[in-house]
mmCIF file of C-alpha atoms and ligand atoms in Angstrom:
data_model
loop_
_atom_site.group_PDB
_atom_site.id
_atom_site.type_symbol
_atom_site.label_atom_id
_atom_site.label_comp_id
_atom_site.label_asym_id
_atom_site.label_seq_id
_atom_site.Cartn_x
_atom_site.Cartn_y
_atom_site.Cartn_z
ATOM 1 C CA MET A 1 154.258 -64.945 132.882
ATOM 2 C CA GLY A 2 151.115 -62.886 133.646
ATOM 3 C CA LEU A 3 147.701 -64.290 133.305
ATOM 4 C CA GLU A 4 145.730 -63.522 130.150
ATOM 5 C CA GLU A 5 142.362 -61.851 130.575
ATOM 6 C CA ALA A 6 139.278 -63.766 129.657
ATOM 7 C CA ALA A 7 135.522 -63.654 129.915
ATOM 8 C CA LEU A 8 133.283 -66.206 131.764
ATOM 9 C CA TYR A 9 129.787 -67.053 130.645
ATOM 10 C CA LEU A 10 127.221 -69.211 132.299
ATOM 11 C CA HIS A 11 124.249 -70.484 130.450
ATOM 12 C CA VAL A 12 120.986 -70.934 132.360
ATOM 13 C CA PRO A 13 118.766 -73.311 130.338
ATOM 14 C CA PHE A 14 115.392 -72.634 131.774
ATOM 15 C CA CYS A 15 112.508 -70.284 130.830
ATOM 16 C CA ARG A 16 108.953 -70.003 132.170
ATOM 17 C CA SER A 17 107.770 -70.592 128.591
ATOM 18 C CA LYS A 18 109.209 -70.334 125.110
ATOM 19 C CA CYS A 19 108.744 -67.094 123.139
ATOM 20 C CA PRO A 20 107.670 -67.761 119.631
ATOM 21 C CA TYR A 21 110.659 -66.269 117.878
ATOM 22 C CA CYS A 22 113.386 -67.598 120.115
ATOM 23 C CA ASP A 23 115.917 -70.300 119.240
ATOM 24 C CA PHE A 24 118.198 -69.966 122.142
ATOM 25 C CA TYR A 25 118.586 -73.244 124.015
ATOM 26 C CA SER A 26 116.216 -73.395 127.030
ATOM 27 C CA LEU A 27 113.636 -75.722 128.368
ATOM 28 C CA PRO A 28 110.177 -74.386 129.305
ATOM 29 C CA LEU A 29 110.351 -75.180 133.009
ATOM 30 C CA VAL A 30 110.931 -73.569 136.388
ATOM 31 C CA PRO A 31 113.488 -75.726 138.152
ATOM 32 C CA GLU A 32 112.836 -77.051 141.577
ATOM 33 C CA ARG A 33 115.416 -77.291 144.289
ATOM 34 C CA ASP A 34 116.588 -80.812 143.400
ATOM 35 C CA LEU A 35 117.219 -79.975 139.818
ATOM 36 C CA LEU A 36 118.994 -76.773 140.821
ATOM 37 C CA GLU A 37 121.261 -78.629 143.019
ATOM 38 C CA SER A 38 122.119 -81.114 140.396
ATOM 39 C CA PHE A 39 122.782 -78.266 137.898
ATOM 40 C CA LEU A 40 125.033 -76.478 140.393
ATOM 41 C CA LYS A 41 126.928 -79.604 141.147
ATOM 42 C CA ALA A 42 127.376 -80.303 137.405
ATOM 43 C CA LEU A 43 128.695 -76.744 136.803
ATOM 44 C CA LYS A 44 131.204 -77.081 139.542
ATOM 45 C CA LYS A 45 132.330 -80.412 138.068
ATOM 46 C CA GLU A 46 132.655 -78.908 134.696
ATOM 47 C CA VAL A 47 135.011 -76.226 136.024
ATOM 48 C CA LEU A 48 137.099 -78.810 137.889
ATOM 49 C CA LEU A 49 137.360 -81.115 134.831
ATOM 50 C CA ARG A 50 138.452 -78.191 132.716
ATOM 51 C CA ARG A 51 140.927 -76.757 135.171
ATOM 52 C CA GLU A 52 144.026 -77.557 133.170
ATOM 53 C CA GLU A 53 142.457 -75.767 130.178
ATOM 54 C CA LEU A 54 141.727 -72.703 132.296
ATOM 55 C CA LYS A 55 145.195 -72.244 133.747
ATOM 56 C CA GLY A 56 146.817 -69.109 132.495
ATOM 57 C CA PHE A 57 143.620 -67.124 132.425
ATOM 58 C CA ARG A 58 142.223 -64.401 134.739
ATOM 59 C CA PHE A 59 138.460 -64.040 134.393
ATOM 60 C CA VAL A 60 137.668 -60.340 134.406
ATOM 61 C CA THR A 61 134.005 -60.484 133.228
ATOM 62 C CA PHE A 62 131.103 -62.705 134.269
ATOM 63 C CA TYR A 63 127.862 -62.960 132.232
ATOM 64 C CA VAL A 64 124.891 -65.071 133.186
ATOM 65 C CA GLY A 65 122.621 -65.444 130.141
ATOM 66 C CA GLY A 66 120.108 -67.844 128.897
ATOM 67 C CA GLY A 67 117.338 -68.722 129.056
ATOM 68 C CA THR A 68 116.085 -66.790 131.979
ATOM 69 C CA PRO A 69 118.616 -66.387 134.686
ATOM 70 C CA SER A 70 116.265 -64.447 136.877
ATOM 71 C CA LEU A 71 114.281 -67.577 137.473
ATOM 72 C CA LEU A 72 117.089 -68.858 139.720
ATOM 73 C CA PRO A 73 117.212 -68.138 143.438
ATOM 74 C CA LEU A 74 119.896 -66.176 145.062
ATOM 75 C CA TRP A 75 121.519 -69.036 146.967
ATOM 76 C CA PHE A 76 122.498 -70.557 143.557
ATOM 77 C CA TYR A 77 124.377 -67.510 142.440
ATOM 78 C CA ARG A 78 126.003 -66.958 145.846
ATOM 79 C CA ASP A 79 127.216 -70.485 145.991
ATOM 80 C CA PHE A 80 128.539 -70.602 142.454
ATOM 81 C CA PHE A 81 130.147 -67.246 142.644
ATOM 82 C CA GLY A 82 132.004 -68.182 145.828
ATOM 83 C CA PHE A 83 133.076 -71.431 144.186
ATOM 84 C CA LEU A 84 134.478 -69.604 141.170
ATOM 85 C CA ARG A 85 136.373 -67.272 143.417
ATOM 86 C CA GLU A 86 137.968 -70.155 145.328
ATOM 87 C CA THR A 87 138.673 -72.230 142.200
ATOM 88 C CA LEU A 88 139.831 -69.910 139.418
ATOM 89 C CA ALA A 89 141.593 -66.630 138.936
ATOM 90 C CA PHE A 90 138.165 -65.026 138.941
ATOM 91 C CA SER A 91 137.850 -61.357 139.850
ATOM 92 C CA PRO A 92 135.143 -59.891 137.550
ATOM 93 C CA GLU A 93 135.166 -56.150 137.226
ATOM 94 C CA GLU A 94 131.868 -56.379 135.319
ATOM 95 C CA ALA A 95 129.247 -59.083 136.369
ATOM 96 C CA THR A 96 126.047 -59.119 134.426
ATOM 97 C CA LEU A 97 122.900 -61.022 134.918
ATOM 98 C CA GLU A 98 120.188 -61.165 132.199
ATOM 99 C CA ALA A 99 116.724 -60.751 133.785
ATOM 100 C CA ASN A 100 113.125 -60.905 132.488
ATOM 101 C CA PRO A 101 111.058 -58.073 133.919
ATOM 102 C CA GLU A 102 108.211 -60.221 135.278
ATOM 103 C CA GLY A 103 108.304 -61.143 138.903
ATOM 104 C CA LEU A 104 111.460 -59.128 139.789
ATOM 105 C CA THR A 105 111.131 -57.995 143.420
ATOM 106 C CA LEU A 106 113.111 -55.324 145.134
ATOM 107 C CA GLU A 107 114.369 -57.868 147.581
ATOM 108 C CA TYR A 108 115.655 -60.193 144.794
ATOM 109 C CA LEU A 109 117.280 -57.356 142.978
ATOM 110 C CA ALA A 110 118.972 -56.169 146.203
ATOM 111 C CA GLY A 111 120.363 -59.777 146.743
ATOM 112 C CA LEU A 112 121.523 -59.862 143.084
ATOM 113 C CA ARG A 113 123.348 -56.589 143.570
ATOM 114 C CA GLU A 114 125.701 -58.083 146.072
ATOM 115 C CA ILE A 115 127.032 -60.246 143.316
ATOM 116 C CA PHE A 116 126.374 -58.496 140.071
ATOM 117 C CA ASN A 117 127.091 -54.887 139.125
ATOM 118 C CA ARG A 118 125.180 -54.826 135.760
ATOM 119 C CA LEU A 119 121.711 -55.973 134.832
ATOM 120 C CA SER A 120 120.557 -56.667 131.306
ATOM 121 C CA LEU A 121 116.760 -56.446 131.250
ATOM 122 C CA GLY A 122 114.910 -58.245 128.438
ATOM 123 C CA SER A 123 112.275 -55.529 127.810
ATOM 124 C CA GLN A 124 112.100 -56.207 124.080
ATOM 125 C CA SER A 125 109.641 -53.424 123.496
ATOM 126 C CA LEU A 126 108.093 -50.416 125.485
ATOM 127 C CA LEU A 127 104.742 -50.817 123.853
ATOM 128 C CA ASN A 128 102.213 -53.473 124.876
ATOM 129 C CA GLN A 129 101.355 -53.883 121.242
ATOM 130 C CA GLY A 130 104.965 -54.921 120.574
ATOM 131 C CA LEU A 131 105.181 -57.330 123.523
ATOM 132 C CA ARG A 132 101.971 -58.961 122.415
ATOM 133 C CA ALA A 133 103.175 -59.237 118.819
ATOM 134 C CA LEU A 134 106.364 -60.846 120.086
ATOM 135 C CA GLY A 135 104.393 -63.222 122.336
ATOM 136 C CA ARG A 136 106.086 -61.998 125.433
ATOM 137 C CA ARG A 137 104.559 -62.681 128.950
ATOM 138 C CA HIS A 138 105.299 -59.331 130.405
ATOM 139 C CA ARG A 139 103.791 -55.885 129.834
ATOM 140 C CA VAL A 140 105.381 -52.370 129.746
ATOM 141 C CA ARG A 141 104.215 -51.614 133.410
ATOM 142 C CA GLU A 142 106.458 -54.472 134.510
ATOM 143 C CA VAL A 143 109.496 -53.265 132.590
ATOM 144 C CA LYS A 144 109.035 -49.821 134.128
ATOM 145 C CA GLU A 145 108.579 -51.270 137.660
ATOM 146 C CA ALA A 146 111.530 -53.582 137.221
ATOM 147 C CA PHE A 147 113.813 -50.705 135.990
ATOM 148 C CA ARG A 148 112.858 -48.614 138.921
ATOM 149 C CA ALA A 149 113.308 -51.422 141.447
ATOM 150 C CA ALA A 150 116.755 -52.146 139.939
ATOM 151 C CA ARG A 151 117.790 -48.554 140.427
ATOM 152 C CA GLU A 152 116.491 -48.647 143.941
ATOM 153 C CA ALA A 153 118.473 -51.865 144.529
ATOM 154 C CA GLY A 154 121.647 -49.943 143.523
ATOM 155 C CA PHE A 155 122.173 -51.040 139.894
ATOM 156 C CA ARG A 156 123.966 -48.085 138.146
ATOM 157 C CA ASN A 157 124.607 -50.004 134.938
ATOM 158 C CA ILE A 158 121.404 -51.247 133.330
ATOM 159 C CA SER A 159 121.045 -52.467 129.710
ATOM 160 C CA LEU A 160 117.705 -52.688 128.003
ATOM 161 C CA ASP A 161 117.234 -55.191 125.152
ATOM 162 C CA PHE A 162 114.885 -54.487 122.288
ATOM 163 C CA ILE A 163 113.676 -56.155 119.132
ATOM 164 C CA PHE A 164 112.480 -54.176 116.130
ATOM 165 C CA GLY A 165 110.779 -55.058 112.906
ATOM 166 C CA TRP A 166 108.027 -57.098 114.804
ATOM 167 C CA PRO A 167 104.656 -57.708 113.039
ATOM 168 C CA GLY A 168 102.546 -54.447 113.008
ATOM 169 C CA GLN A 169 105.439 -52.181 113.909
ATOM 170 C CA SER A 170 105.569 -48.856 112.069
ATOM 171 C CA LEU A 171 107.794 -45.821 112.180
ATOM 172 C CA PRO A 172 105.477 -43.826 114.390
ATOM 173 C CA LEU A 173 105.228 -46.759 116.845
ATOM 174 C CA LEU A 174 109.051 -46.978 116.868
ATOM 175 C CA THR A 175 109.180 -43.140 117.728
ATOM 176 C CA ARG A 176 106.813 -43.663 120.614
ATOM 177 C CA GLU A 177 108.854 -46.477 121.909
ATOM 178 C CA LEU A 178 112.165 -44.489 121.645
ATOM 179 C CA GLU A 179 110.631 -41.665 123.577
ATOM 180 C CA GLU A 180 109.714 -43.981 126.351
ATOM 181 C CA LEU A 181 113.211 -45.350 126.325
ATOM 182 C CA ARG A 182 114.618 -41.922 126.668
ATOM 183 C CA LEU A 183 112.570 -41.267 129.694
ATOM 184 C CA LEU A 184 113.925 -44.422 131.376
ATOM 185 C CA GLY A 185 117.500 -43.551 130.575
ATOM 186 C CA PRO A 186 119.416 -46.893 130.764
ATOM 187 C CA GLU A 187 123.215 -46.887 130.439
ATOM 188 C CA HIS A 188 123.168 -49.365 127.637
ATOM 189 C CA VAL A 189 120.758 -50.331 124.846
ATOM 190 C CA SER A 190 120.672 -53.256 122.426
ATOM 191 C CA TYR A 191 118.399 -53.146 119.346
ATOM 192 C CA TYR A 192 118.182 -56.383 117.375
ATOM 193 C CA GLU A 193 116.099 -56.823 114.212
ATOM 194 C CA LEU A 194 113.582 -59.621 114.423
ATOM 195 C CA THR A 195 114.952 -62.646 112.439
ATOM 196 C CA ILE A 196 112.787 -65.606 111.672
ATOM 197 C CA GLU A 197 114.727 -68.580 112.868
ATOM 198 C CA GLU A 198 114.062 -72.051 111.644
ATOM 199 C CA GLY A 199 112.352 -74.458 114.078
ATOM 200 C CA THR A 200 110.466 -71.701 115.891
ATOM 201 C CA PRO A 201 106.705 -71.186 115.961
ATOM 202 C CA PHE A 202 107.258 -67.814 114.115
ATOM 203 C CA HIS A 203 109.016 -69.691 111.282
ATOM 204 C CA ARG A 204 106.079 -72.128 110.860
ATOM 205 C CA VAL A 205 103.524 -69.275 110.727
ATOM 206 C CA PHE A 206 105.791 -67.240 108.446
ATOM 207 C CA GLU A 207 106.131 -70.235 106.065
ATOM 208 C CA ARG A 208 102.390 -70.453 105.866
ATOM 209 C CA GLY A 209 102.296 -66.712 104.952
ATOM 210 C CA GLU A 210 100.461 -65.915 108.151
ATOM 211 C CA LEU A 211 103.036 -63.572 109.683
ATOM 212 C CA SER A 212 103.233 -60.226 108.160
ATOM 213 C CA LEU A 213 106.400 -58.291 108.929
ATOM 214 C CA PRO A 214 106.944 -54.656 108.106
ATOM 215 C CA PRO A 215 108.268 -54.143 104.519
ATOM 216 C CA GLU A 216 112.068 -54.149 104.001
ATOM 217 C CA GLU A 217 112.288 -50.421 103.215
ATOM 218 C CA GLU A 218 110.552 -49.621 106.411
ATOM 219 C CA VAL A 219 112.839 -51.888 108.458
ATOM 220 C CA VAL A 220 115.845 -50.035 106.886
ATOM 221 C CA ARG A 221 114.306 -46.697 107.992
ATOM 222 C CA MET A 222 113.830 -48.153 111.490
ATOM 223 C CA HIS A 223 117.472 -49.014 111.592
ATOM 224 C CA GLU A 224 118.274 -45.520 110.688
ATOM 225 C CA MET A 225 115.863 -43.988 113.130
ATOM 226 C CA ILE A 226 117.203 -46.060 115.979
ATOM 227 C CA ASP A 227 120.793 -45.065 115.198
ATOM 228 C CA SER A 228 120.172 -41.356 114.818
ATOM 229 C CA PHE A 229 117.709 -41.136 117.890
ATOM 230 C CA LEU A 230 120.129 -42.897 120.269
ATOM 231 C CA GLU A 231 123.195 -40.986 119.034
ATOM 232 C CA GLU A 232 121.322 -37.703 119.530
ATOM 233 C CA ALA A 233 120.287 -38.917 123.049
ATOM 234 C CA GLY A 234 123.858 -39.213 124.000
ATOM 235 C CA TYR A 235 124.586 -42.867 123.357
ATOM 236 C CA GLU A 236 127.688 -44.032 121.557
ATOM 237 C CA HIS A 237 126.910 -46.433 118.815
ATOM 238 C CA TYR A 238 129.704 -48.930 119.264
ATOM 239 C CA GLU A 239 128.600 -52.117 117.796
ATOM 240 C CA ILE A 240 126.098 -52.722 115.028
ATOM 241 C CA SER A 241 123.264 -53.412 117.418
ATOM 242 C CA ASN A 242 124.639 -51.929 120.635
ATOM 243 C CA PHE A 243 124.696 -48.426 122.144
ATOM 244 C CA ALA A 244 126.175 -47.115 125.378
ATOM 245 C CA ARG A 245 126.560 -44.052 127.414
ATOM 246 C CA PRO A 246 130.273 -43.125 127.598
ATOM 247 C CA GLY A 247 132.141 -45.591 129.831
ATOM 248 C CA PHE A 248 129.267 -48.232 129.714
ATOM 249 C CA ARG A 249 130.147 -50.536 126.817
ATOM 250 C CA CYS A 250 129.613 -54.114 127.648
ATOM 251 C CA ARG A 251 133.099 -55.354 128.487
ATOM 252 C CA HIS A 252 132.009 -58.966 128.332
ATOM 253 C CA ASN A 253 130.683 -58.847 124.871
ATOM 254 C CA LEU A 254 133.784 -56.967 123.691
ATOM 255 C CA PHE A 255 135.680 -60.191 124.400
ATOM 256 C CA TYR A 256 133.594 -61.831 121.639
ATOM 257 C CA TRP A 257 133.872 -59.034 119.112
ATOM 258 C CA GLU A 258 137.582 -58.605 119.740
ATOM 259 C CA ALA A 259 138.058 -62.366 119.314
ATOM 260 C CA ARG A 260 139.610 -62.593 122.829
ATOM 261 C CA PRO A 261 139.325 -65.823 125.048
ATOM 262 C CA TYR A 262 136.100 -66.790 126.743
ATOM 263 C CA LEU A 263 134.917 -69.785 128.759
ATOM 264 C CA GLY A 264 131.285 -70.931 128.420
ATOM 265 C CA LEU A 265 129.741 -73.130 131.192
ATOM 266 C CA GLY A 266 126.498 -75.061 131.007
ATOM 267 C CA PRO A 267 124.590 -76.829 128.255
ATOM 268 C CA GLY A 268 124.762 -75.026 124.957
ATOM 269 C CA ALA A 269 127.551 -72.725 126.061
ATOM 270 C CA ALA A 270 130.469 -71.911 123.770
ATOM 271 C CA SER A 271 134.147 -71.330 124.594
ATOM 272 C CA TYR A 272 137.094 -69.903 122.694
ATOM 273 C CA LEU A 273 140.327 -70.817 124.541
ATOM 274 C CA HIS A 274 143.868 -71.407 123.279
ATOM 275 C CA GLY A 275 142.611 -70.890 119.629
ATOM 276 C CA ARG A 276 140.196 -73.752 120.135
ATOM 277 C CA ARG A 277 136.372 -73.347 119.856
ATOM 278 C CA SER A 278 134.067 -75.691 121.573
ATOM 279 C CA LYS A 279 130.366 -75.827 122.253
ATOM 280 C CA ASN A 280 128.629 -78.018 124.837
ATOM 281 C CA ALA A 281 125.668 -79.901 123.347
ATOM 282 C CA GLU A 282 122.297 -78.254 123.873
ATOM 283 C CA ASP A 283 121.024 -81.110 126.103
ATOM 284 C CA LEU A 284 120.549 -80.595 129.801
ATOM 285 C CA ARG A 285 119.981 -84.311 130.513
ATOM 286 C CA ALA A 286 123.294 -85.276 128.774
ATOM 287 C CA TYR A 287 125.048 -82.478 130.611
ATOM 288 C CA LEU A 288 123.955 -83.594 133.977
ATOM 289 C CA GLN A 289 124.489 -87.243 133.365
ATOM 290 C CA SER A 290 127.972 -86.974 131.814
ATOM 291 C CA LEU A 291 129.240 -84.801 134.705
ATOM 292 C CA GLU A 292 127.616 -87.036 137.253
ATOM 293 C CA ALA A 293 129.694 -89.779 135.782
ATOM 294 C CA GLY A 294 132.827 -87.727 136.029
ATOM 295 C CA ARG A 295 133.044 -86.840 132.245
ATOM 296 C CA LEU A 296 132.863 -83.750 130.288
ATOM 297 C CA PRO A 297 129.467 -83.145 128.551
ATOM 298 C CA PRO A 298 129.219 -84.059 124.802
ATOM 299 C CA ARG A 299 130.667 -81.078 122.841
ATOM 300 C CA GLU A 300 131.815 -80.094 119.368
ATOM 301 C CA GLU A 301 135.389 -78.817 119.234
ATOM 302 C CA GLU A 302 137.385 -77.233 116.562
ATOM 303 C CA LYS A 303 141.059 -76.180 116.565
ATOM 304 C CA LEU A 304 141.114 -73.088 114.396
ATOM 305 C CA SER A 305 143.998 -72.550 111.947
ATOM 306 C CA PRO A 306 145.767 -69.288 112.220
ATOM 307 C CA GLU A 307 144.208 -68.235 108.963
ATOM 308 C CA LYS A 308 140.593 -69.017 110.124
ATOM 309 C CA ARG A 309 141.340 -67.201 113.460
ATOM 310 C CA PHE A 310 142.388 -64.200 111.400
ATOM 311 C CA ARG A 311 139.311 -64.342 109.129
ATOM 312 C CA GLU A 312 136.870 -64.741 112.047
ATOM 313 C CA ALA A 313 138.562 -61.912 113.875
ATOM 314 C CA VAL A 314 138.157 -59.531 110.886
ATOM 315 C CA ILE A 315 134.342 -60.337 110.720
ATOM 316 C CA LEU A 316 133.862 -59.990 114.444
ATOM 317 C CA GLY A 317 135.955 -56.769 114.515
ATOM 318 C CA LEU A 318 133.932 -55.194 111.771
ATOM 319 C CA ARG A 319 130.781 -55.475 113.906
ATOM 320 C CA LEU A 320 132.453 -52.742 116.003
ATOM 321 C CA LEU A 321 131.841 -49.158 114.633
ATOM 322 C CA GLU A 322 135.580 -48.227 115.102
ATOM 323 C CA GLY A 323 136.362 -51.281 112.863
ATOM 324 C CA ILE A 324 139.775 -52.976 112.897
ATOM 325 C CA ASP A 325 143.199 -51.586 113.314
ATOM 326 C CA LEU A 326 145.202 -52.827 110.332
ATOM 327 C CA ALA A 327 148.620 -52.583 111.969
ATOM 328 C CA ALA A 328 147.422 -54.307 115.170
ATOM 329 C CA PHE A 329 145.932 -57.139 113.021
ATOM 330 C CA LYS A 330 149.078 -57.543 111.144
ATOM 331 C CA SER A 331 151.195 -57.912 114.318
ATOM 332 C CA ARG A 332 148.619 -60.070 115.981
ATOM 333 C CA PHE A 333 147.823 -62.584 113.173
ATOM 334 C CA GLY A 334 150.674 -61.985 110.712
ATOM 335 C CA TYR A 335 148.280 -61.136 107.824
ATOM 336 C CA GLU A 336 147.817 -57.750 106.091
ATOM 337 C CA VAL A 337 144.029 -57.295 105.685
ATOM 338 C CA ARG A 338 144.304 -55.487 102.432
ATOM 339 C CA GLU A 339 146.733 -57.814 100.849
ATOM 340 C CA TYR A 340 144.926 -60.819 102.090
ATOM 341 C CA TYR A 341 141.515 -59.777 100.698
ATOM 342 C CA GLY A 342 142.763 -57.929 97.698
ATOM 343 C CA PRO A 343 140.130 -57.268 94.950
ATOM 344 C CA ARG A 344 137.250 -58.536 97.263
ATOM 345 C CA LEU A 345 137.909 -55.810 99.721
ATOM 346 C CA GLU A 346 138.331 -53.186 96.944
ATOM 347 C CA LYS A 347 134.964 -54.124 95.556
ATOM 348 C CA LEU A 348 133.328 -53.674 98.937
ATOM 349 C CA ARG A 349 134.928 -50.255 99.179
ATOM 350 C CA ASP A 350 133.679 -49.330 95.706
ATOM 351 C CA LEU A 351 130.265 -50.331 96.674
ATOM 352 C CA GLY A 352 130.465 -47.920 99.552
ATOM 353 C CA LEU A 353 130.179 -50.732 102.147
ATOM 354 C CA LEU A 354 133.650 -50.433 103.743
ATOM 355 C CA GLU A 355 135.991 -47.459 104.378
ATOM 356 C CA LEU A 356 139.594 -46.980 105.368
ATOM 357 C CA VAL A 357 139.986 -44.230 107.897
ATOM 358 C CA GLY A 358 143.160 -43.498 109.776
ATOM 359 C CA GLY A 359 144.676 -47.021 109.510
ATOM 360 C CA ARG A 360 141.297 -48.603 110.403
ATOM 361 C CA LEU A 361 139.008 -50.596 108.239
ATOM 362 C CA ARG A 362 135.289 -50.163 109.102
ATOM 363 C CA LEU A 363 131.808 -50.535 107.892
ATOM 364 C CA THR A 364 130.123 -47.403 106.340
ATOM 365 C CA ARG A 365 126.631 -46.523 107.400
ATOM 366 C CA LYS A 366 125.405 -48.291 104.313
ATOM 367 C CA GLY A 367 127.741 -51.227 105.107
ATOM 368 C CA ARG A 368 126.109 -51.606 108.556
ATOM 369 C CA LEU A 369 122.685 -52.027 106.956
ATOM 370 C CA LEU A 370 124.079 -54.662 104.635
ATOM 371 C CA ALA A 371 126.558 -56.140 107.027
ATOM 372 C CA ASN A 372 125.646 -59.720 106.188
ATOM 373 C CA VAL A 373 126.533 -59.105 102.533
ATOM 374 C CA VAL A 374 130.008 -57.801 103.598
ATOM 375 C CA PHE A 375 130.606 -60.740 106.098
ATOM 376 C CA ARG A 376 129.586 -63.330 103.371
ATOM 377 C CA GLU A 377 132.226 -61.878 101.068
ATOM 378 C CA LEU A 378 135.021 -61.816 103.769
ATOM 379 C CA VAL A 379 134.217 -65.116 105.534
HETATM 380 S S1 SF4 B 417 112.587 -65.516 127.659
HETATM 381 FE FE1 SF4 B 417 114.416 -65.142 126.354
HETATM 382 S S2 SF4 B 417 115.494 -67.151 126.231
HETATM 383 FE FE2 SF4 B 417 113.468 -67.524 127.112
HETATM 384 S S3 SF4 B 417 112.234 -68.136 125.391
HETATM 385 FE FE3 SF4 B 417 111.839 -65.884 125.582
HETATM 386 S S4 SF4 B 417 113.419 -64.902 124.332
HETATM 387 FE FE4 SF4 B 417 114.109 -67.066 124.533
#
């Protein structure tokens, strides 16, 4: 039997400092050599202990996220990449590293390029006002320098990440940012609306009424402006928050949205293999100690019933603009989407949030703006 394709994610749990809106798992520290060596050893051990679970898969994408992966030295990635090649069926056609713009040198980028063929740059805004409002350490000049250096280092597939709806942002400011973005011309763009996550400094200030975000109607118009601007600039809008030039969709993230298998390594990383979902605890110390002692790190696990797998796949698949293929879903999961959801689905169609086109169910433009309402109804 052939091997099933899967994605491989590595979580780097370090950042220079924490951004006030971020709830991703990372510690505010730049790791020294000793800690990096322990982390590398623990990652290898995690792979070896999970080897049985990984048989039957061929890993075709590799994604290093975080945290701030660009804090780690080249030797770390060279070593781990070599180990994965020797240990697993690991032949990534797409290998992405997330990088923060500050401190990226041409020499470092050229070294990365020997391993990675895609760079995801955490620009977040192309206006200094936006970067200050988001509490980011870098400035626009550093984004532009990092982008040019990445091109010079040979990256032909660069994604820029943005946040919109930050305090003080207006439609004219967004227009200026989009013009700057067009001049840079990355192959891929992600635009996420700022969300106020519990436990973050932004949440505390927001609760005290001291964080004033743009009004909701304005944020809706920002959504529309981003979509139409990027579509006119030649990007395919292929997922609610993601845009790509033809041929440059993120293959790794498509594994998530298409509910296909993925392995996550490192503290806080999630996996979905053999219909079982698991997530390592967000605790670097416990991760290192458990693996040092020859045990897997603490993690939550859930075996999904076929019905739950189906419902999750519907919601993930609706994030894609092309939506879900009803016949393919029927043969993959054994459920017919329209029969399964019945009146709930009809109601969403009547409200103009979902539409059926050529055997596919997808969100309408209005449905994309209210995607959470749709997902709550179908979960
Ligand atoms: S650099 Fe990224 S991962 Fe780190 S705190 Fe900021 S937003 Fe979060």
